[in-house]
């Protein structure tokens, strides 16, 4: 999945660079902001998670000015040294029942047509001043299922990335995908092409849970394939595990965690199953073909099990939901994309931001290919990035790490202290002289807390403007 294209609605944000000096005001009785006063905040602080990502602010660019805005941004040298490249492959052999990112079923002819257009976009975008002015620190090829490309296409894509784009010597180049049909030949081609990190969606090792989610291989096949890749000792292998799926009991989740260690892979992301509205899984549940997935309280327990398991086996924590088992796993793209890094988007459905412009590219394949053939930017929507995005992203990154350091947020640390104190009373954070650290409950609800903090800042600013007017 594309960590940038979260689907969050654009919202207007406060000017974070010029805050007032007094403490911020908010409704301390609003449980949607401060959480419920409960002896079990891990399970019951909020009614549900607000979403997979924290939103941000921007102003839409008129459709008639989209092409010129993107052109101007790419013709201007980069100012931000933190830069990533995101390439989207919008194909999957089948749609997983919980997935909100599915675009097109894998077809050799359609993939070939898309790959030809993608090649042209890579060649064109790589030539601009912005692109060449500084090296990229991380590249992420996501989807969809990029491993549904042929072995030759995977190799060629890796070679094009290295040929056309300036990269740092230690640039992390990730290929996302799934175990199904990711043969040794494809893996070797990816290595030959220059990919040096692999992120594979496993979700669960239990065959019954996997089949219900439309994952195509049994658990033993997944384990064997992962172990083969690990034995190459050629690049970090990282997997995703999803908790809260139908049929996934606490015992099965414990087994999934244990299997992570036994595969020998270099890292793991633990994600919770979110709302299923309008997704295939929801329809199957309504039809009685699948049992209900775990409720929020049970998912909170599963998160606790996961976090405790990682601590017990001394896994190195990189964020509130990502751990590394070896020093090879760095998760550079994911870390940078959650800060103020700029991301150049390439491919149908890709999203990114560069030189003050945020862009979402056409999801429709025909619209994408037509734009490329007409030598236009395949941008469906563009926004002028809010000038406060750097400050907002700093907050988002801190919540993702699980700690807000005072020296990173002067004077906001003191201005927001009433909110932090309200959260501490509810068991969501711990305040020290130099930091606000998320408790385990706060880590589970980190997206809610980050979203609420930004909302409090916005409301406070709006109230001040109204009083001044």
CSV table of C-alpha atoms in Angstrom, one decimal:
chain,number,residue,atom,x,y,z
A,1,UNK,CA,0.0,0.0,0.0
A,2,UNK,CA,1.0,3.6,-0.6
A,3,UNK,CA,1.7,5.1,2.8
A,4,UNK,CA,1.3,8.6,1.3
A,5,UNK,CA,-2.1,8.2,-0.4
A,6,UNK,CA,-4.2,7.9,2.7
A,7,UNK,CA,-7.3,9.4,1.2
A,8,UNK,CA,-7.5,12.0,4.0
A,9,UNK,CA,-9.6,15.0,3.2
A,10,UNK,CA,-7.8,18.3,2.9
A,11,UNK,CA,-8.4,20.5,5.9
A,12,UNK,CA,-7.3,24.0,6.8
A,13,UNK,CA,-4.8,24.1,9.7
A,14,UNK,CA,-3.5,26.6,12.1
A,15,UNK,CA,-0.3,28.6,11.6
A,16,UNK,CA,1.9,26.4,13.8
A,17,UNK,CA,5.0,28.5,13.2
A,18,UNK,CA,3.6,31.6,15.0
A,19,UNK,CA,1.7,30.3,18.1
A,20,UNK,CA,0.4,32.5,20.9
A,21,UNK,CA,2.3,32.3,24.1
A,22,UNK,CA,-0.6,31.2,26.5
A,23,UNK,CA,-1.9,27.7,26.9
A,24,UNK,CA,-4.2,26.3,24.3
A,25,UNK,CA,-8.0,26.0,25.0
A,26,UNK,CA,-10.2,23.0,24.4
A,27,UNK,CA,-13.2,21.2,25.9
A,28,UNK,CA,-11.7,19.0,28.6
A,29,UNK,CA,-15.0,17.1,28.9
A,30,UNK,CA,-15.1,16.1,25.2
A,31,UNK,CA,-14.3,12.4,25.3
A,32,UNK,CA,-13.7,12.3,21.6
A,33,UNK,CA,-10.7,14.5,22.2
A,34,UNK,CA,-9.4,13.5,25.7
A,35,UNK,CA,-10.7,9.9,25.7
A,36,UNK,CA,-12.9,8.2,28.2
A,37,UNK,CA,-12.1,8.1,31.9
A,38,UNK,CA,-11.9,4.3,32.2
A,39,UNK,CA,-9.7,1.9,34.2
A,40,UNK,CA,-9.0,0.1,30.9
A,41,UNK,CA,-7.8,2.8,28.4
A,42,UNK,CA,-6.2,0.3,26.1
A,43,UNK,CA,-9.5,-1.2,25.2
A,44,UNK,CA,-12.0,1.6,25.9
A,45,UNK,CA,-10.4,5.0,25.7
A,46,UNK,CA,-12.1,5.7,22.3
A,47,UNK,CA,-14.9,3.9,20.5
A,48,UNK,CA,-12.7,3.1,17.5
A,49,UNK,CA,-9.6,4.0,15.6
A,50,UNK,CA,-10.1,7.2,13.5
A,51,UNK,CA,-8.2,5.7,10.4
A,52,UNK,CA,-4.9,4.4,9.2
A,53,UNK,CA,-3.3,7.8,8.8
A,54,UNK,CA,-3.4,11.3,10.3
A,55,UNK,CA,-4.8,13.9,7.9
A,56,UNK,CA,-3.1,17.1,6.8
A,57,UNK,CA,-3.9,20.4,5.3
A,58,UNK,CA,-3.8,21.8,1.8
A,59,UNK,CA,-5.6,24.0,-0.7
A,60,UNK,CA,-6.9,22.5,-4.0
A,61,UNK,CA,-5.3,23.7,-7.3
A,62,UNK,CA,-7.8,24.5,-10.0
A,63,UNK,CA,-8.0,21.7,-12.6
A,64,UNK,CA,-7.1,24.2,-15.3
A,65,UNK,CA,-3.8,25.0,-13.5
A,66,UNK,CA,-2.8,21.5,-12.4
A,67,UNK,CA,-0.3,20.9,-15.3
A,68,UNK,CA,1.4,24.2,-14.9
A,69,UNK,CA,1.6,23.9,-11.1
A,70,UNK,CA,3.3,20.5,-11.3
A,71,UNK,CA,5.6,21.7,-14.1
A,72,UNK,CA,6.7,24.7,-12.1
A,73,UNK,CA,7.3,22.6,-9.0
A,74,UNK,CA,9.5,20.1,-11.0
A,75,UNK,CA,11.4,22.9,-12.8
A,76,UNK,CA,12.5,24.3,-9.4
A,77,UNK,CA,15.5,22.9,-7.5
A,78,UNK,CA,14.7,21.0,-4.3
A,79,UNK,CA,15.1,22.6,-1.0
A,80,UNK,CA,14.3,19.7,1.3
A,81,UNK,CA,17.1,17.2,1.7
A,82,UNK,CA,14.7,14.4,2.9
A,83,UNK,CA,13.4,12.9,-0.4
A,84,UNK,CA,11.7,9.6,-1.4
A,85,UNK,CA,10.4,8.1,-4.6
A,86,UNK,CA,7.1,6.2,-4.7
A,87,UNK,CA,6.2,4.0,-7.6
A,88,UNK,CA,2.7,2.4,-7.8
A,89,UNK,CA,1.8,-1.0,-9.4
A,90,UNK,CA,-2.0,-1.2,-9.3
A,91,UNK,CA,-2.5,-4.9,-10.0
A,92,UNK,CA,-3.4,-7.9,-7.9
A,93,UNK,CA,-4.1,-11.5,-8.9
A,94,UNK,CA,-7.1,-11.4,-6.5
A,95,UNK,CA,-8.6,-8.8,-4.2
A,96,UNK,CA,-8.2,-9.6,-0.5
A,97,UNK,CA,-11.5,-9.3,1.3
A,98,UNK,CA,-10.3,-6.6,3.6
A,99,UNK,CA,-8.5,-4.5,1.0
A,100,UNK,CA,-9.3,-0.9,0.1
A,101,UNK,CA,-6.5,-0.5,-2.4
A,102,UNK,CA,-7.5,-2.9,-5.2
A,103,UNK,CA,-7.5,-1.4,-8.6
A,104,UNK,CA,-7.0,-4.0,-11.4
A,105,UNK,CA,-6.8,-7.7,-11.7
A,106,UNK,CA,-3.4,-8.9,-13.0
A,107,UNK,CA,-3.4,-9.5,-16.7
A,108,UNK,CA,-0.2,-9.9,-18.8
A,109,UNK,CA,-1.4,-7.7,-21.6
A,110,UNK,CA,-2.7,-4.9,-19.3
A,111,UNK,CA,0.5,-5.0,-17.2
A,112,UNK,CA,2.6,-4.8,-20.3
A,113,UNK,CA,0.7,-1.8,-21.5
A,114,UNK,CA,0.9,-0.2,-18.1
A,115,UNK,CA,4.6,-0.9,-17.7
A,116,UNK,CA,5.4,0.8,-21.1
A,117,UNK,CA,3.6,3.9,-19.9
A,118,UNK,CA,5.3,3.7,-16.5
A,119,UNK,CA,8.7,3.6,-18.2
A,120,UNK,CA,7.9,6.8,-20.1
A,121,UNK,CA,6.8,8.5,-16.9
A,122,UNK,CA,10.0,7.5,-15.2
A,123,UNK,CA,12.1,8.8,-18.0
A,124,UNK,CA,10.2,12.1,-18.2
A,125,UNK,CA,10.0,12.9,-14.5
A,126,UNK,CA,13.6,11.9,-13.8
A,127,UNK,CA,14.9,14.6,-16.2
A,128,UNK,CA,13.5,17.6,-14.2
A,129,UNK,CA,15.6,20.0,-12.2
A,130,UNK,CA,13.8,19.1,-8.9
A,131,UNK,CA,14.4,15.4,-9.5
A,132,UNK,CA,18.1,15.7,-10.2
A,133,UNK,CA,19.0,18.4,-7.7
A,134,UNK,CA,19.4,16.1,-4.7
A,135,UNK,CA,19.7,12.3,-4.1
A,136,UNK,CA,16.7,10.2,-2.9
A,137,UNK,CA,17.2,8.4,0.4
A,138,UNK,CA,14.5,5.8,-0.2
A,139,UNK,CA,12.4,4.3,-3.0
A,140,UNK,CA,9.2,2.3,-2.4
A,141,UNK,CA,7.5,0.2,-5.1
A,142,UNK,CA,4.1,-0.5,-3.7
A,143,UNK,CA,0.6,-1.4,-4.8
A,144,UNK,CA,-1.4,-3.4,-5.5
A,145,UNK,CA,1.0,-6.3,-5.9
A,146,UNK,CA,4.3,-5.3,-7.5
A,147,UNK,CA,5.5,-8.9,-7.3
A,148,UNK,CA,2.8,-9.7,-10.0
A,149,UNK,CA,5.1,-8.2,-12.5
A,150,UNK,CA,7.2,-10.6,-14.5
A,151,UNK,CA,10.8,-11.4,-13.5
A,152,UNK,CA,12.1,-9.3,-16.4
A,153,UNK,CA,9.9,-6.4,-15.6
A,154,UNK,CA,10.9,-6.4,-11.9
A,155,UNK,CA,14.6,-6.5,-12.9
A,156,UNK,CA,14.1,-3.7,-15.5
A,157,UNK,CA,12.2,-1.5,-13.0
A,158,UNK,CA,15.0,-1.8,-10.5
A,159,UNK,CA,17.6,-1.0,-13.1
A,160,UNK,CA,15.6,2.1,-14.3
A,161,UNK,CA,15.4,3.4,-10.8
A,162,UNK,CA,19.1,3.2,-10.4
A,163,UNK,CA,19.8,4.5,-13.9
A,164,UNK,CA,17.5,7.5,-14.0
A,165,UNK,CA,17.3,8.8,-10.4
A,166,UNK,CA,20.1,10.2,-8.1
A,167,UNK,CA,20.3,8.0,-5.1
A,168,UNK,CA,22.2,8.1,-1.8
A,169,UNK,CA,24.9,5.4,-1.5
A,170,UNK,CA,22.8,3.7,1.2
A,171,UNK,CA,19.4,4.3,-0.6
A,172,UNK,CA,16.8,1.8,0.6
A,173,UNK,CA,14.9,0.4,-2.5
A,174,UNK,CA,11.9,-1.6,-1.4
A,175,UNK,CA,9.8,-4.0,-3.5
A,176,UNK,CA,6.4,-4.7,-1.9
A,177,UNK,CA,4.3,-7.8,-2.7
A,178,UNK,CA,3.0,-11.1,-1.5
A,179,UNK,CA,4.5,-14.6,-1.3
A,180,UNK,CA,2.1,-16.0,-3.9
A,181,UNK,CA,3.9,-16.5,-7.2
A,182,UNK,CA,6.9,-14.6,-6.0
A,183,UNK,CA,9.3,-17.3,-7.3
A,184,UNK,CA,13.0,-17.7,-6.7
A,185,UNK,CA,13.5,-16.5,-10.2
A,186,UNK,CA,11.6,-13.3,-9.5
A,187,UNK,CA,13.4,-12.8,-6.2
A,188,UNK,CA,16.8,-13.2,-8.0
A,189,UNK,CA,15.7,-10.8,-10.7
A,190,UNK,CA,14.7,-8.2,-8.2
A,191,UNK,CA,18.2,-8.5,-6.5
A,192,UNK,CA,19.9,-8.2,-9.9
A,193,UNK,CA,17.8,-5.1,-10.6
A,194,UNK,CA,19.0,-3.5,-7.4
A,195,UNK,CA,16.2,-3.9,-5.0
A,196,UNK,CA,17.6,-4.2,-1.5
A,197,UNK,CA,14.6,-4.6,0.7
A,198,UNK,CA,11.4,-6.7,0.4
A,199,UNK,CA,8.1,-6.0,2.2
A,200,UNK,CA,5.6,-8.9,2.0
A,201,UNK,CA,2.0,-9.0,3.1
A,202,UNK,CA,1.5,-12.2,5.1
A,203,UNK,CA,-1.3,-11.0,7.4
A,204,UNK,CA,-1.6,-14.4,9.1
A,205,UNK,CA,0.1,-17.8,8.9
A,206,UNK,CA,-3.0,-19.7,9.7
A,207,UNK,CA,-4.4,-21.3,6.5
A,208,UNK,CA,-8.1,-20.9,7.5
A,209,UNK,CA,-7.7,-17.2,8.4
A,210,UNK,CA,-5.8,-16.7,5.1
A,211,UNK,CA,-8.4,-18.4,3.0
A,212,UNK,CA,-11.2,-16.3,4.5
A,213,UNK,CA,-9.2,-13.2,3.6
A,214,UNK,CA,-8.6,-14.5,0.0
A,215,UNK,CA,-4.8,-15.0,0.6
A,216,UNK,CA,-3.9,-17.7,-1.9
A,217,UNK,CA,-1.2,-19.9,-0.2
A,218,UNK,CA,-1.4,-22.1,2.9
A,219,UNK,CA,0.6,-21.0,5.9
A,220,UNK,CA,3.3,-23.7,5.5
A,221,UNK,CA,4.0,-22.5,1.9
A,222,UNK,CA,4.4,-18.9,3.2
A,223,UNK,CA,6.8,-20.0,5.9
A,224,UNK,CA,8.9,-22.1,3.5
A,225,UNK,CA,9.0,-19.3,0.9
A,226,UNK,CA,10.1,-16.7,3.5
A,227,UNK,CA,12.8,-19.0,4.9
A,228,UNK,CA,14.2,-19.5,1.4
A,229,UNK,CA,14.5,-15.8,0.8
A,230,UNK,CA,16.1,-15.3,4.3
A,231,UNK,CA,18.7,-18.0,3.4
A,232,UNK,CA,19.9,-15.9,0.4
A,233,UNK,CA,21.2,-13.5,3.1
A,234,UNK,CA,21.0,-10.8,0.4
A,235,UNK,CA,18.5,-8.2,1.7
A,236,UNK,CA,16.2,-7.5,4.6
A,237,UNK,CA,12.9,-9.3,4.4
A,238,UNK,CA,10.0,-7.6,6.2
A,239,UNK,CA,6.4,-8.9,6.6
A,240,UNK,CA,3.0,-7.4,7.6
A,241,UNK,CA,0.8,-9.2,10.1
A,242,UNK,CA,-2.9,-8.1,10.4
A,243,UNK,CA,-4.8,-8.7,13.6
A,244,UNK,CA,-8.6,-8.8,14.1
A,245,UNK,CA,-9.4,-11.0,11.1
A,246,UNK,CA,-12.3,-13.4,11.0
A,247,UNK,CA,-11.4,-16.8,12.6
A,248,UNK,CA,-8.3,-15.3,14.1
A,249,UNK,CA,-8.5,-16.2,17.7
A,250,UNK,CA,-6.1,-15.0,20.4
A,251,UNK,CA,-4.4,-18.4,20.2
A,252,UNK,CA,-4.0,-18.1,16.4
A,253,UNK,CA,-2.6,-14.5,16.8
A,254,UNK,CA,-0.1,-15.8,19.4
A,255,UNK,CA,0.9,-18.5,16.8
A,256,UNK,CA,1.2,-15.8,14.1
A,257,UNK,CA,3.7,-13.9,16.3
A,258,UNK,CA,5.7,-17.0,17.0
A,259,UNK,CA,5.8,-17.9,13.3
A,260,UNK,CA,7.3,-14.4,12.6
A,261,UNK,CA,10.3,-15.4,14.8
A,262,UNK,CA,10.6,-18.8,13.2
A,263,UNK,CA,10.7,-17.5,9.7
A,264,UNK,CA,13.9,-15.6,10.5
A,265,UNK,CA,12.7,-12.4,8.7
A,266,UNK,CA,14.2,-9.1,9.5
A,267,UNK,CA,11.2,-7.2,10.7
A,268,UNK,CA,7.4,-7.0,11.1
A,269,UNK,CA,4.6,-4.5,11.0
A,270,UNK,CA,1.5,-5.3,13.2
A,271,UNK,CA,-1.6,-3.6,11.8
A,272,UNK,CA,-5.2,-3.8,13.0
A,273,UNK,CA,-8.1,-4.6,10.8
A,274,UNK,CA,-10.1,-1.4,10.4
A,275,UNK,CA,-13.6,-0.6,9.3
A,276,UNK,CA,-14.9,-2.8,6.5
A,277,UNK,CA,-17.6,-0.5,5.0
A,278,UNK,CA,-18.2,-1.3,1.3
A,279,UNK,CA,-15.4,-3.9,1.3
A,280,UNK,CA,-15.9,-7.6,0.2
A,281,UNK,CA,-15.4,-8.8,3.8
A,282,UNK,CA,-18.3,-6.7,5.0
A,283,UNK,CA,-20.6,-8.2,2.4
A,284,UNK,CA,-19.5,-11.8,3.2
A,285,UNK,CA,-20.2,-11.2,6.9
A,286,UNK,CA,-23.7,-9.7,6.1
A,287,UNK,CA,-24.4,-12.9,4.0
A,288,UNK,CA,-23.4,-15.1,6.9
A,289,UNK,CA,-20.4,-16.5,5.0
A,290,UNK,CA,-17.8,-15.2,7.4
A,291,UNK,CA,-18.0,-14.7,11.2
A,292,UNK,CA,-17.7,-11.2,12.7
A,293,UNK,CA,-14.1,-10.0,13.0
A,294,UNK,CA,-12.7,-8.9,16.4
A,295,UNK,CA,-14.2,-5.9,18.1
A,296,UNK,CA,-12.0,-3.0,19.2
A,297,UNK,CA,-11.5,-4.3,22.7
A,298,UNK,CA,-10.3,-7.6,21.4
A,299,UNK,CA,-8.0,-5.9,18.8
A,300,UNK,CA,-6.6,-3.8,21.7
A,301,UNK,CA,-5.8,-7.1,23.5
A,302,UNK,CA,-4.1,-8.4,20.4
A,303,UNK,CA,-2.0,-5.3,20.1
A,304,UNK,CA,-0.9,-5.7,23.7
A,305,UNK,CA,0.0,-9.3,23.0
A,306,UNK,CA,2.0,-8.3,20.0
A,307,UNK,CA,3.8,-5.4,21.8
A,308,UNK,CA,4.6,-7.6,24.8
A,309,UNK,CA,5.8,-10.4,22.6
A,310,UNK,CA,8.2,-8.2,20.8
A,311,UNK,CA,9.5,-6.8,24.0
A,312,UNK,CA,9.9,-10.3,25.5
A,313,UNK,CA,12.0,-11.4,22.5
A,314,UNK,CA,14.0,-8.2,22.4
A,315,UNK,CA,12.8,-7.0,19.0
A,316,UNK,CA,14.0,-3.5,18.2
A,317,UNK,CA,11.1,-1.1,18.1
A,318,UNK,CA,11.1,1.4,15.1
A,319,UNK,CA,7.6,2.8,15.6
A,320,UNK,CA,4.4,2.1,17.5
A,321,UNK,CA,3.6,-0.8,15.1
A,322,UNK,CA,7.0,-1.8,13.5
A,323,UNK,CA,9.8,-3.9,14.9
A,324,UNK,CA,13.1,-5.2,13.6
A,325,UNK,CA,14.8,-8.5,14.5
A,326,UNK,CA,18.1,-7.6,12.9
A,327,UNK,CA,20.2,-4.5,12.3
A,328,UNK,CA,19.5,-4.7,8.6
A,329,UNK,CA,16.0,-3.5,8.8
A,330,UNK,CA,15.9,0.4,8.8
A,331,UNK,CA,12.4,1.2,7.5
A,332,UNK,CA,13.7,4.4,5.9
A,333,UNK,CA,10.9,5.1,3.5
A,334,UNK,CA,8.2,4.6,6.2
A,335,UNK,CA,10.0,6.8,8.6
A,336,UNK,CA,10.7,9.6,6.2
A,337,UNK,CA,7.2,9.5,4.6
A,338,UNK,CA,5.7,10.2,8.0
A,339,UNK,CA,7.9,13.3,8.5
A,340,UNK,CA,8.3,16.3,6.3
A,341,UNK,CA,10.1,14.4,3.5
A,342,UNK,CA,9.1,15.1,-0.1
A,343,UNK,CA,7.8,12.1,-2.1
A,344,UNK,CA,7.8,12.0,-5.9
A,345,UNK,CA,4.8,9.9,-7.1
A,346,UNK,CA,5.0,7.8,-10.2
A,347,UNK,CA,2.3,5.4,-11.6
A,348,UNK,CA,-1.5,5.2,-11.6
A,349,UNK,CA,-2.9,5.9,-8.1
A,350,UNK,CA,0.4,7.1,-6.7
A,351,UNK,CA,0.4,10.1,-4.3
A,352,UNK,CA,3.2,12.4,-3.2
A,353,UNK,CA,4.4,16.0,-2.5
A,354,UNK,CA,7.2,18.1,-3.9
A,355,UNK,CA,8.1,21.8,-3.8
A,356,UNK,CA,4.9,22.8,-2.1
A,357,UNK,CA,2.6,20.7,-4.4
A,358,UNK,CA,0.7,17.6,-3.3
A,359,UNK,CA,-0.4,15.4,-6.1
A,360,UNK,CA,-2.7,12.4,-6.5
A,361,UNK,CA,-2.3,10.7,-9.9
A,362,UNK,CA,-5.1,9.2,-12.0
A,363,UNK,CA,-6.4,5.9,-10.6
A,364,UNK,CA,-8.2,5.1,-13.8
A,365,UNK,CA,-5.8,3.1,-16.1
A,366,UNK,CA,-7.1,4.6,-19.3
A,367,UNK,CA,-6.8,8.2,-18.0
A,368,UNK,CA,-3.3,7.5,-16.8
A,369,UNK,CA,-2.0,5.9,-20.0
A,370,UNK,CA,-3.7,8.6,-22.1
A,371,UNK,CA,-2.0,11.4,-20.1
A,372,UNK,CA,1.4,9.7,-20.5
A,373,UNK,CA,0.9,9.3,-24.2
A,374,UNK,CA,0.0,13.0,-24.5
A,375,UNK,CA,3.1,13.9,-22.5
A,376,UNK,CA,1.1,15.3,-19.7
A,377,UNK,CA,1.4,14.8,-16.0
A,378,UNK,CA,-1.1,12.0,-15.0
A,379,UNK,CA,-2.4,14.1,-12.1
A,380,UNK,CA,-6.0,13.7,-11.1
A,381,UNK,CA,-5.9,16.2,-8.2
A,382,UNK,CA,-3.3,18.7,-7.0
A,383,UNK,CA,-3.1,20.8,-3.9
A,384,UNK,CA,-0.9,23.6,-2.6
A,385,UNK,CA,0.7,22.2,0.5
A,386,UNK,CA,-0.2,24.1,3.7
A,387,UNK,CA,2.8,26.0,5.0
A,388,UNK,CA,2.2,24.3,8.4
A,389,UNK,CA,2.7,20.8,7.0
A,390,UNK,CA,6.3,20.6,8.3
A,391,UNK,CA,5.1,21.3,11.8
A,392,UNK,CA,2.1,19.0,11.5
A,393,UNK,CA,4.3,16.2,10.1
A,394,UNK,CA,6.7,16.6,13.0
A,395,UNK,CA,3.7,15.9,15.4
A,396,UNK,CA,2.6,12.9,13.3
A,397,UNK,CA,6.1,11.5,13.3
A,398,UNK,CA,6.4,11.9,17.0
A,399,UNK,CA,3.2,10.1,17.7
A,400,UNK,CA,4.3,7.3,15.3
A,401,UNK,CA,7.6,7.0,17.3
A,402,UNK,CA,5.6,7.0,20.5
A,403,UNK,CA,7.2,10.0,22.2
A,404,UNK,CA,7.1,13.8,21.9
A,405,UNK,CA,10.4,15.4,23.0
A,406,UNK,CA,10.2,18.9,24.5
A,407,UNK,CA,13.1,20.3,22.6
A,408,UNK,CA,11.4,19.3,19.3
A,409,UNK,CA,8.2,21.2,20.1
A,410,UNK,CA,9.1,24.5,21.8
A,411,UNK,CA,6.8,26.4,22.6
A,412,UNK,CA,4.1,23.9,21.8
A,413,UNK,CA,5.1,21.5,24.5
A,414,UNK,CA,4.0,24.0,27.2
A,415,UNK,CA,1.0,25.3,25.3
A,416,UNK,CA,-0.4,21.8,24.9
A,417,UNK,CA,0.3,20.7,28.5
A,418,UNK,CA,-3.4,20.8,29.5
A,419,UNK,CA,-4.2,18.3,26.8
A,420,UNK,CA,-1.2,16.2,27.7
A,421,UNK,CA,-2.3,16.3,31.4
A,422,UNK,CA,-5.9,15.2,30.4
A,423,UNK,CA,-4.4,12.3,28.5
A,424,UNK,CA,-2.1,11.3,31.4
A,425,UNK,CA,-5.2,11.2,33.7
A,426,UNK,CA,-6.7,8.7,31.3
A,427,UNK,CA,-3.6,6.5,31.1
A,428,UNK,CA,-2.7,7.4,27.5
A,429,UNK,CA,0.6,9.2,28.1
A,430,UNK,CA,3.3,9.7,30.7
A,431,UNK,CA,4.7,13.3,31.2
A,432,UNK,CA,8.2,13.9,32.2
A,433,UNK,CA,10.2,17.2,32.3
A,434,UNK,CA,11.6,16.6,28.8
A,435,UNK,CA,9.0,14.4,27.0
A,436,UNK,CA,5.5,13.1,26.7
A,437,UNK,CA,5.7,9.3,26.1
A,438,UNK,CA,2.7,7.3,24.9
A,439,UNK,CA,1.7,4.4,27.2
A,440,UNK,CA,0.9,1.1,25.6
A,441,UNK,CA,-2.7,2.3,25.5
A,442,UNK,CA,-1.6,5.5,23.9
A,443,UNK,CA,0.4,3.6,21.3
A,444,UNK,CA,-2.6,1.6,20.3
A,445,UNK,CA,-4.6,4.9,20.0
A,446,UNK,CA,-1.7,6.9,18.5
A,447,UNK,CA,-3.5,7.9,15.3
A,448,UNK,CA,-6.5,9.2,17.4
A,449,UNK,CA,-4.2,11.2,19.7
A,450,UNK,CA,-2.3,12.8,16.8
A,451,UNK,CA,-5.6,13.6,15.0
A,452,UNK,CA,-7.1,15.1,18.2
A,453,UNK,CA,-4.0,17.2,18.9
A,454,UNK,CA,-4.1,18.8,15.5
A,455,UNK,CA,-7.9,19.3,15.9
A,456,UNK,CA,-7.4,21.1,19.2
A,457,UNK,CA,-4.8,23.4,17.6
A,458,UNK,CA,-7.1,24.2,14.7
A,459,UNK,CA,-10.1,24.9,17.0
A,460,UNK,CA,-8.1,27.1,19.3
A,461,UNK,CA,-6.8,29.1,16.4
A,462,UNK,CA,-10.3,29.5,14.9
A,463,UNK,CA,-11.6,30.7,18.2
A,464,UNK,CA,-8.9,33.3,18.5
A,465,UNK,CA,-9.5,34.5,15.0
A,466,UNK,CA,-13.2,34.8,15.7
A,467,UNK,CA,-12.6,36.8,18.9
A,468,UNK,CA,-10.1,39.1,17.1
A,469,UNK,CA,-12.6,39.7,14.3
